[in-house]
mmCIF file of C-alpha atoms in Angstrom:
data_model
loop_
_atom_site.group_PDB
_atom_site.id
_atom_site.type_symbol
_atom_site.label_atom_id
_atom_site.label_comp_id
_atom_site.label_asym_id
_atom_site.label_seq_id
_atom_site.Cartn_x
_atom_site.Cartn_y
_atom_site.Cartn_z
ATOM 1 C CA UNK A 1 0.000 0.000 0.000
ATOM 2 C CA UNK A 2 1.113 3.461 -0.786
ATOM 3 C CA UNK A 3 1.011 6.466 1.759
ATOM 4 C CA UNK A 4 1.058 9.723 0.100
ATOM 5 C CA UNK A 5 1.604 12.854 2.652
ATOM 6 C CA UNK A 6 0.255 16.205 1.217
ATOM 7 C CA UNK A 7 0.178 19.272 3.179
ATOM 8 C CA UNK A 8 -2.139 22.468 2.192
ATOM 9 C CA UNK A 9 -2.310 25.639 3.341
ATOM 10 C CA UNK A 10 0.545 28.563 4.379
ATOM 11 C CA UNK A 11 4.374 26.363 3.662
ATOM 12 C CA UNK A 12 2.919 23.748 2.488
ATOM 13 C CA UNK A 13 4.674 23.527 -0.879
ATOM 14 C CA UNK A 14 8.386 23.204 1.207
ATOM 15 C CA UNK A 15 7.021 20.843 3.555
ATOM 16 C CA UNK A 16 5.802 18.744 0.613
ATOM 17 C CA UNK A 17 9.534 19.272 -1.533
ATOM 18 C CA UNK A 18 11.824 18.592 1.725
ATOM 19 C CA UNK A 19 8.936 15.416 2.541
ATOM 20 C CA UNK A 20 9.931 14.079 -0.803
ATOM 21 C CA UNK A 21 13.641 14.971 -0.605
ATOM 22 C CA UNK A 22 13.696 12.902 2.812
ATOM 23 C CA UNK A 23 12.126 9.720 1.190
ATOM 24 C CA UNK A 24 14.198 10.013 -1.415
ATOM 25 C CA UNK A 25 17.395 10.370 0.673
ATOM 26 C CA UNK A 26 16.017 7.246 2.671
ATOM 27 C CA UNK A 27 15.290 5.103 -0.289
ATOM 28 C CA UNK A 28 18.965 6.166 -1.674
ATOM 29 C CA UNK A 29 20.970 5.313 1.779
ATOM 30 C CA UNK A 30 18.933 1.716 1.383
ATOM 31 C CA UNK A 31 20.094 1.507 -1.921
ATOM 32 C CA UNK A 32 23.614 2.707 -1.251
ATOM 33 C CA UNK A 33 23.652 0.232 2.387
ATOM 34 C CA UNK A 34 23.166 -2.927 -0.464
ATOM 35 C CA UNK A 35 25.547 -1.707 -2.517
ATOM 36 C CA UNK A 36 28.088 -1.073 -0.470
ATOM 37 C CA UNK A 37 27.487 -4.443 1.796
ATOM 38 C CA UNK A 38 26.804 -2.398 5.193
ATOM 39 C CA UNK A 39 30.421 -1.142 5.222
ATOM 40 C CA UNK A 40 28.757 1.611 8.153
ATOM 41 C CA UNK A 41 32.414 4.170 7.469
ATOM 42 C CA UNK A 42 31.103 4.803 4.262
ATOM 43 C CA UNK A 43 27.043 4.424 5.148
ATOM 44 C CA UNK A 44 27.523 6.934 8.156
ATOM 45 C CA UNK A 45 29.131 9.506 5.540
ATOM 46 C CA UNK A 46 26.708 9.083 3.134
ATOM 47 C CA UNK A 47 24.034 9.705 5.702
ATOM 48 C CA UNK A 48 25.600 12.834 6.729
ATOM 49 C CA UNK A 49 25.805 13.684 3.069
ATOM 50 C CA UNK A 50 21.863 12.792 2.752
ATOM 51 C CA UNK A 51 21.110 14.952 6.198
ATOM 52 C CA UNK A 52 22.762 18.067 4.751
ATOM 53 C CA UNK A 53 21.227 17.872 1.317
ATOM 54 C CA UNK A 54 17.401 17.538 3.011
ATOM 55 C CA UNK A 55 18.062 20.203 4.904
ATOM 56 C CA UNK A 56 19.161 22.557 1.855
ATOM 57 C CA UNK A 57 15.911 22.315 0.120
ATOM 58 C CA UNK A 58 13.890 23.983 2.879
ATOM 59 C CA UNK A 59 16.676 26.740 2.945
ATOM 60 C CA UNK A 60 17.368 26.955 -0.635
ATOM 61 C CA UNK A 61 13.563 27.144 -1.000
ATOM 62 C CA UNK A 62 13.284 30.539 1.106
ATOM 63 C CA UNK A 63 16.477 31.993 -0.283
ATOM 64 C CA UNK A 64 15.281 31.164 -4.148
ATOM 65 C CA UNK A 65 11.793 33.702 -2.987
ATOM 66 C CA UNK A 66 9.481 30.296 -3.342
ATOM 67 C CA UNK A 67 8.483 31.012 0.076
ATOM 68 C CA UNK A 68 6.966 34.219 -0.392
ATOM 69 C CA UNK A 69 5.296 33.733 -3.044
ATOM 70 C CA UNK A 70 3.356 30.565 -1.106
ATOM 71 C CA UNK A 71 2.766 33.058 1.261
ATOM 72 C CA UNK A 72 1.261 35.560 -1.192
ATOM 73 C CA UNK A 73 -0.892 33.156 -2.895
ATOM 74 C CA UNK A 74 -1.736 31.300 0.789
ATOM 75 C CA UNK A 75 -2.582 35.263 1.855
ATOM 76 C CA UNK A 76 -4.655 35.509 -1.417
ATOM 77 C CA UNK A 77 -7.135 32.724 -1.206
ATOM 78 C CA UNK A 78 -7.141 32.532 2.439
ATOM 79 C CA UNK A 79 -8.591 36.228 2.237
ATOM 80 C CA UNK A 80 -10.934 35.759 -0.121
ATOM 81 C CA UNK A 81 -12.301 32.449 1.668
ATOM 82 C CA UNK A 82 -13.028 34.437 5.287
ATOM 83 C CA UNK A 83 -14.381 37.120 3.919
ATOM 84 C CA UNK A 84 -17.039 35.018 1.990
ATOM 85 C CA UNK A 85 -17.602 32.631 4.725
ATOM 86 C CA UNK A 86 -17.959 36.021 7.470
ATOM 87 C CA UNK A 87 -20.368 37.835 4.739
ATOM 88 C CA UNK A 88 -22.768 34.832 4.855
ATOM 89 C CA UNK A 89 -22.549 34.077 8.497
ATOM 90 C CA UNK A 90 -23.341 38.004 8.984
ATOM 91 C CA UNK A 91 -26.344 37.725 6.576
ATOM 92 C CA UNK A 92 -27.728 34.888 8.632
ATOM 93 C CA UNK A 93 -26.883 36.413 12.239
ATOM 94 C CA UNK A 94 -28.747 39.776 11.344
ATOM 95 C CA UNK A 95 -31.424 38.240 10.069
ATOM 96 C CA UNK A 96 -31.596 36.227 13.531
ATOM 97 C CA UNK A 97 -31.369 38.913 15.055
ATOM 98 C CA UNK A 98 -33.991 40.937 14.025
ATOM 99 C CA UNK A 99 -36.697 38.244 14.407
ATOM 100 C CA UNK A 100 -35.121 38.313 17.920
ATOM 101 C CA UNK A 101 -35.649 42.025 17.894
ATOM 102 C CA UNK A 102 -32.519 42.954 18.922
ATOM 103 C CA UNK A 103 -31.904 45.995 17.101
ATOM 104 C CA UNK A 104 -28.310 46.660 18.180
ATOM 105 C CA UNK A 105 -27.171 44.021 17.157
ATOM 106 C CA UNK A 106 -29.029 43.969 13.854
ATOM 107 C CA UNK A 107 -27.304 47.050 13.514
ATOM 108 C CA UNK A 108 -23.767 45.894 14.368
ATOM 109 C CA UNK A 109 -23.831 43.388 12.005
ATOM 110 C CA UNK A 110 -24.754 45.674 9.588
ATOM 111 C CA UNK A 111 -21.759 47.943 10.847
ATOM 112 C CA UNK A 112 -19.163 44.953 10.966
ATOM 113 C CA UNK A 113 -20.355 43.397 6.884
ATOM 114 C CA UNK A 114 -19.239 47.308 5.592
ATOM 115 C CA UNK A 115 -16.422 46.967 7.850
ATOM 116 C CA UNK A 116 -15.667 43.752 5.780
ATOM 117 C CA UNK A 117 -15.970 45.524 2.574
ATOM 118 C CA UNK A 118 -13.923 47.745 3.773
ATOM 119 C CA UNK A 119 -11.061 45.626 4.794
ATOM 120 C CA UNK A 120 -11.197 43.519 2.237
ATOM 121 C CA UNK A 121 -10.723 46.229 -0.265
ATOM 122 C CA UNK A 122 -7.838 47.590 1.561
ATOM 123 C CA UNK A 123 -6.100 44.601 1.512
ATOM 124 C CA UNK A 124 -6.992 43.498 -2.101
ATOM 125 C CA UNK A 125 -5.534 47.119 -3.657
ATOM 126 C CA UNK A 126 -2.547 47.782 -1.121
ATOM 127 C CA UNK A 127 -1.341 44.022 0.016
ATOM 128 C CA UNK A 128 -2.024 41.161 -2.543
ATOM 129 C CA UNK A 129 0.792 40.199 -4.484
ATOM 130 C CA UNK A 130 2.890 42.765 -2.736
ATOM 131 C CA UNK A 131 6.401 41.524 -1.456
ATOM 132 C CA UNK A 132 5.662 42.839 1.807
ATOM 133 C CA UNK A 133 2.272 42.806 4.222
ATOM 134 C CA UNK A 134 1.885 43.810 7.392
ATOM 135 C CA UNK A 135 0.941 40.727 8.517
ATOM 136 C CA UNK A 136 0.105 41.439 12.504
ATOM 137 C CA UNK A 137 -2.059 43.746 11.290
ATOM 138 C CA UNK A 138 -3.840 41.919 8.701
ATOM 139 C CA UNK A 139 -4.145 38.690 11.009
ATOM 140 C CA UNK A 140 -4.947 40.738 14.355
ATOM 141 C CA UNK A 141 -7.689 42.593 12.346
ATOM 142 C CA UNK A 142 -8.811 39.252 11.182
ATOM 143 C CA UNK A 143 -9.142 37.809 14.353
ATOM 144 C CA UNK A 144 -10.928 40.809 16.047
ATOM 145 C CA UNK A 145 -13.709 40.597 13.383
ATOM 146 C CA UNK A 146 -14.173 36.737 13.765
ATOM 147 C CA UNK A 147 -14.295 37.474 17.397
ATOM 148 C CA UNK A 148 -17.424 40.016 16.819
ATOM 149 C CA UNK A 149 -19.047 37.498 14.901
ATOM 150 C CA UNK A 150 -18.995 35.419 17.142
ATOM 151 C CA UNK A 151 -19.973 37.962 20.362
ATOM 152 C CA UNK A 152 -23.637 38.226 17.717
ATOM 153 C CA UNK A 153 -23.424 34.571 17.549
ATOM 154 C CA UNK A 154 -23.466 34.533 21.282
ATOM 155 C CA UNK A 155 -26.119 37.151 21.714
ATOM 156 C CA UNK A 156 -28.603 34.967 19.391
ATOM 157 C CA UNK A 157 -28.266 32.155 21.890
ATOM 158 C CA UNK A 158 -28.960 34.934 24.584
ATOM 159 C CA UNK A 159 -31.855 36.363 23.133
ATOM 160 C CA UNK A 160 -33.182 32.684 22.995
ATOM 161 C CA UNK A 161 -33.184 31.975 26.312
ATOM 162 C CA UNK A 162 -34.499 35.466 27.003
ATOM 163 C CA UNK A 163 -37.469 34.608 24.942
ATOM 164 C CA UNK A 164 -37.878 31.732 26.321
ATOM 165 C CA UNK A 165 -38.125 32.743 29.737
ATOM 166 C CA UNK A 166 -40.609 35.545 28.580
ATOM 167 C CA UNK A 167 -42.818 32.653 27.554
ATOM 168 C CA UNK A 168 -43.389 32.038 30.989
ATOM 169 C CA UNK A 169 -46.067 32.920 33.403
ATOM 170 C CA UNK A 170 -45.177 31.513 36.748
ATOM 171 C CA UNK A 171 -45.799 32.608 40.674
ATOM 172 C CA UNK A 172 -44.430 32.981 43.644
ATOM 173 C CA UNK A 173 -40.854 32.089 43.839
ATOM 174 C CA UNK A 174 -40.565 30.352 40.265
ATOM 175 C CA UNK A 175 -41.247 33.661 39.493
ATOM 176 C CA UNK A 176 -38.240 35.167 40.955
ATOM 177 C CA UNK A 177 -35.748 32.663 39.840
ATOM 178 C CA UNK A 178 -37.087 33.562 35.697
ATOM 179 C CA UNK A 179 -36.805 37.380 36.367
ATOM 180 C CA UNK A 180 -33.086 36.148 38.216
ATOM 181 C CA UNK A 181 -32.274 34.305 34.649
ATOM 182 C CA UNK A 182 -33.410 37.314 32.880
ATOM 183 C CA UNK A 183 -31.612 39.455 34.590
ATOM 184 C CA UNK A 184 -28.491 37.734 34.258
ATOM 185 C CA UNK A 185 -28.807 37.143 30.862
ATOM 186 C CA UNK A 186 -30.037 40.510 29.447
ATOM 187 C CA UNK A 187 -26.571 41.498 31.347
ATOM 188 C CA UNK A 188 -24.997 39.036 29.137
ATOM 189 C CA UNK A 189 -26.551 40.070 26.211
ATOM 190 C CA UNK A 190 -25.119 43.951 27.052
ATOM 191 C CA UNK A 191 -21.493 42.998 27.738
ATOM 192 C CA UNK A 192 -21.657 41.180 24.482
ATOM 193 C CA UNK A 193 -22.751 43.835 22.809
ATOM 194 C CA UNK A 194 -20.982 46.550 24.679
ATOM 195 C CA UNK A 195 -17.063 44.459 23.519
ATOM 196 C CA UNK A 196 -18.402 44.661 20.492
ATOM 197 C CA UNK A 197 -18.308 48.361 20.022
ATOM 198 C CA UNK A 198 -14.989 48.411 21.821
ATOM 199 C CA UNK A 199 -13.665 46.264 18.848
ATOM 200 C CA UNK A 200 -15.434 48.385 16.537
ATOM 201 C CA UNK A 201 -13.628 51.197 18.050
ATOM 202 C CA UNK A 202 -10.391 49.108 17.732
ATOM 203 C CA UNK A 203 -10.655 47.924 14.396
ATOM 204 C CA UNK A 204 -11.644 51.761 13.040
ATOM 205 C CA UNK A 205 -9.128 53.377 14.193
ATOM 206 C CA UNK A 206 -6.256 51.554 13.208
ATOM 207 C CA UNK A 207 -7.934 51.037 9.853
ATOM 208 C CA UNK A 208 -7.836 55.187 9.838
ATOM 209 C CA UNK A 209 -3.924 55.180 10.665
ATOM 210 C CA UNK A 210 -3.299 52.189 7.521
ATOM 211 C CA UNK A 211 -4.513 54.232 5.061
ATOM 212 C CA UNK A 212 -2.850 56.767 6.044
ATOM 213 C CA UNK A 213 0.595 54.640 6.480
ATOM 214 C CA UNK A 214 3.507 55.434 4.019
ATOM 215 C CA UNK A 215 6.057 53.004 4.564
ATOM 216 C CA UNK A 216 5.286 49.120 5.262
ATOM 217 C CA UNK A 217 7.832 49.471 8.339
ATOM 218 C CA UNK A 218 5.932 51.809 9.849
ATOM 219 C CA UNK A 219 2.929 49.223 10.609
ATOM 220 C CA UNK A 220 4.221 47.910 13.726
ATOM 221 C CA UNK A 221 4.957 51.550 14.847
ATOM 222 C CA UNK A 222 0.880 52.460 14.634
ATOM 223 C CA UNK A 223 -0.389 53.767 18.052
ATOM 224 C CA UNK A 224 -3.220 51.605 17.954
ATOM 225 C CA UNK A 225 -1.484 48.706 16.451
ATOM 226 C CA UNK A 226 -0.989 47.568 20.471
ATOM 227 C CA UNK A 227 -4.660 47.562 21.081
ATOM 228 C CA UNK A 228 -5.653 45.664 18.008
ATOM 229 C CA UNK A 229 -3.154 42.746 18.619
ATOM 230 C CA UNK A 230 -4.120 42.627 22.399
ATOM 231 C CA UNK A 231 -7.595 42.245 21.469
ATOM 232 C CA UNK A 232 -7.010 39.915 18.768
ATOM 233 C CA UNK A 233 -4.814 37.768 21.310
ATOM 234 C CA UNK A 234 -7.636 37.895 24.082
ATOM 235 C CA UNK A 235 -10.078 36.666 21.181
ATOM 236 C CA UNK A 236 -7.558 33.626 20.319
ATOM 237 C CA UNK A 237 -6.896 32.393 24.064
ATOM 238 C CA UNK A 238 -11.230 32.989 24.521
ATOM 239 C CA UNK A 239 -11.420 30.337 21.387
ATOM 240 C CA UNK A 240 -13.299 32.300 19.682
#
């Protein structure tokens, strides 16, 4: 049976090149152990010779510029693929949530898919197939905006259970427990809603400051560069 390794996604062109360099090297010191008749002098060389020349391809790979343009066309499709898959999930969520009647965050989703546009223009005229990206901004801004996505996700759930609970009519202290659970989770459904602005906030004004950016070294100089990567890395530890 034959086991065939392929690996997608960002480097996965060099990880596929120095697989098959390794197998080959392998099948080659086999070869060269028969040939030789296990004389393990000239064996041990030869490994050493087949260690150093698996290890070139990765290096020769970056040095030749194969690596960046994997990244470029990784960057490419990987952009174009989140911000199709984020349009339709924000087409579904506002919809949600304006059966739900919540109107905020009908009109935050609103907000975030022309904040999508947005981005996704930027990065299409001023970073794909560019040699250089600023890529903590253009991953840190991705990450904030799945993590609003998902805050609306969350607040559908919420207003769920608050309509739920509105369904029922109960007395005495059954009563007090449901207005307890609505309580707590209308103050869930504000601190979801209230982040979300902060990230709005977040991802505006360092969007303001790129287009406004010169020089692709000056990126990781922005003033709000610090708050969009410390949201985006609160968002990745949250899981969300």
């Amino acid at each position: 049976m034959r086991w065939i390794i392929i690996f997608d996604g960002l480097g996965g062109e060099v990880r596929n090149t120095s697989l098959f360099a390794a197998i080959l090297s392998v099948v080659l010191l086999v070869v060269f152990y028969w040939w030789f008749r296990g004389d393990w002098t000239l064996v041990a060389a030869y490994t050493g010779i087949a260690i150093l020349a698996t290890i070139s391809v990765p290096v020769l790979y970056r040095l030749a510029g194969f690596t960046l343009a994997d990244e470029v066309q990784w960057l490419e499709s990987r952009e174009l693929k989140d911000h199709e898959d984020m349009l339709a999930r924000l087409v579904t969520l506002e919809a949600q949530l304006d059966e739900l009647n919540i109107q905020e965050g009908v009109n935050q989703a609103r907000t975030l898919t022309s904040m999508l546009d947005d981005y996704h223009k930027v990065v299409e005229t001023r970073f794909l197939g560019k040699k250089h990206a600023p890529v903590a901004y253009l991953a840190a801004a991705r990450r904030v905006q799945k993590h609003a996505i998902q805050n609306l996700t969350d607040a559908v759930a919420v207003g769920h259970s608050l309509s739920s609970i509105s369904r029922h009519d109960e007395t005495g202290k059954r009563q007090e427990h449901l207005q307890g659970l609505n309580t707590d989770q209308s103050g869930r459904l504000e601190a979801l809603l209230a982040e979300n602005r902060n990230l709005f906030g977040a991802l505006t004004d360092t969007a303001v400051e790129v287009a406004n950016i010169r020089s692709y070294s000056d990126y990781e100089r922005l003033d709000t560069m610090a708050r969009l990567v410390s949201l985006a890395e609160i968002a990745n530890r949250t899981g969300k």
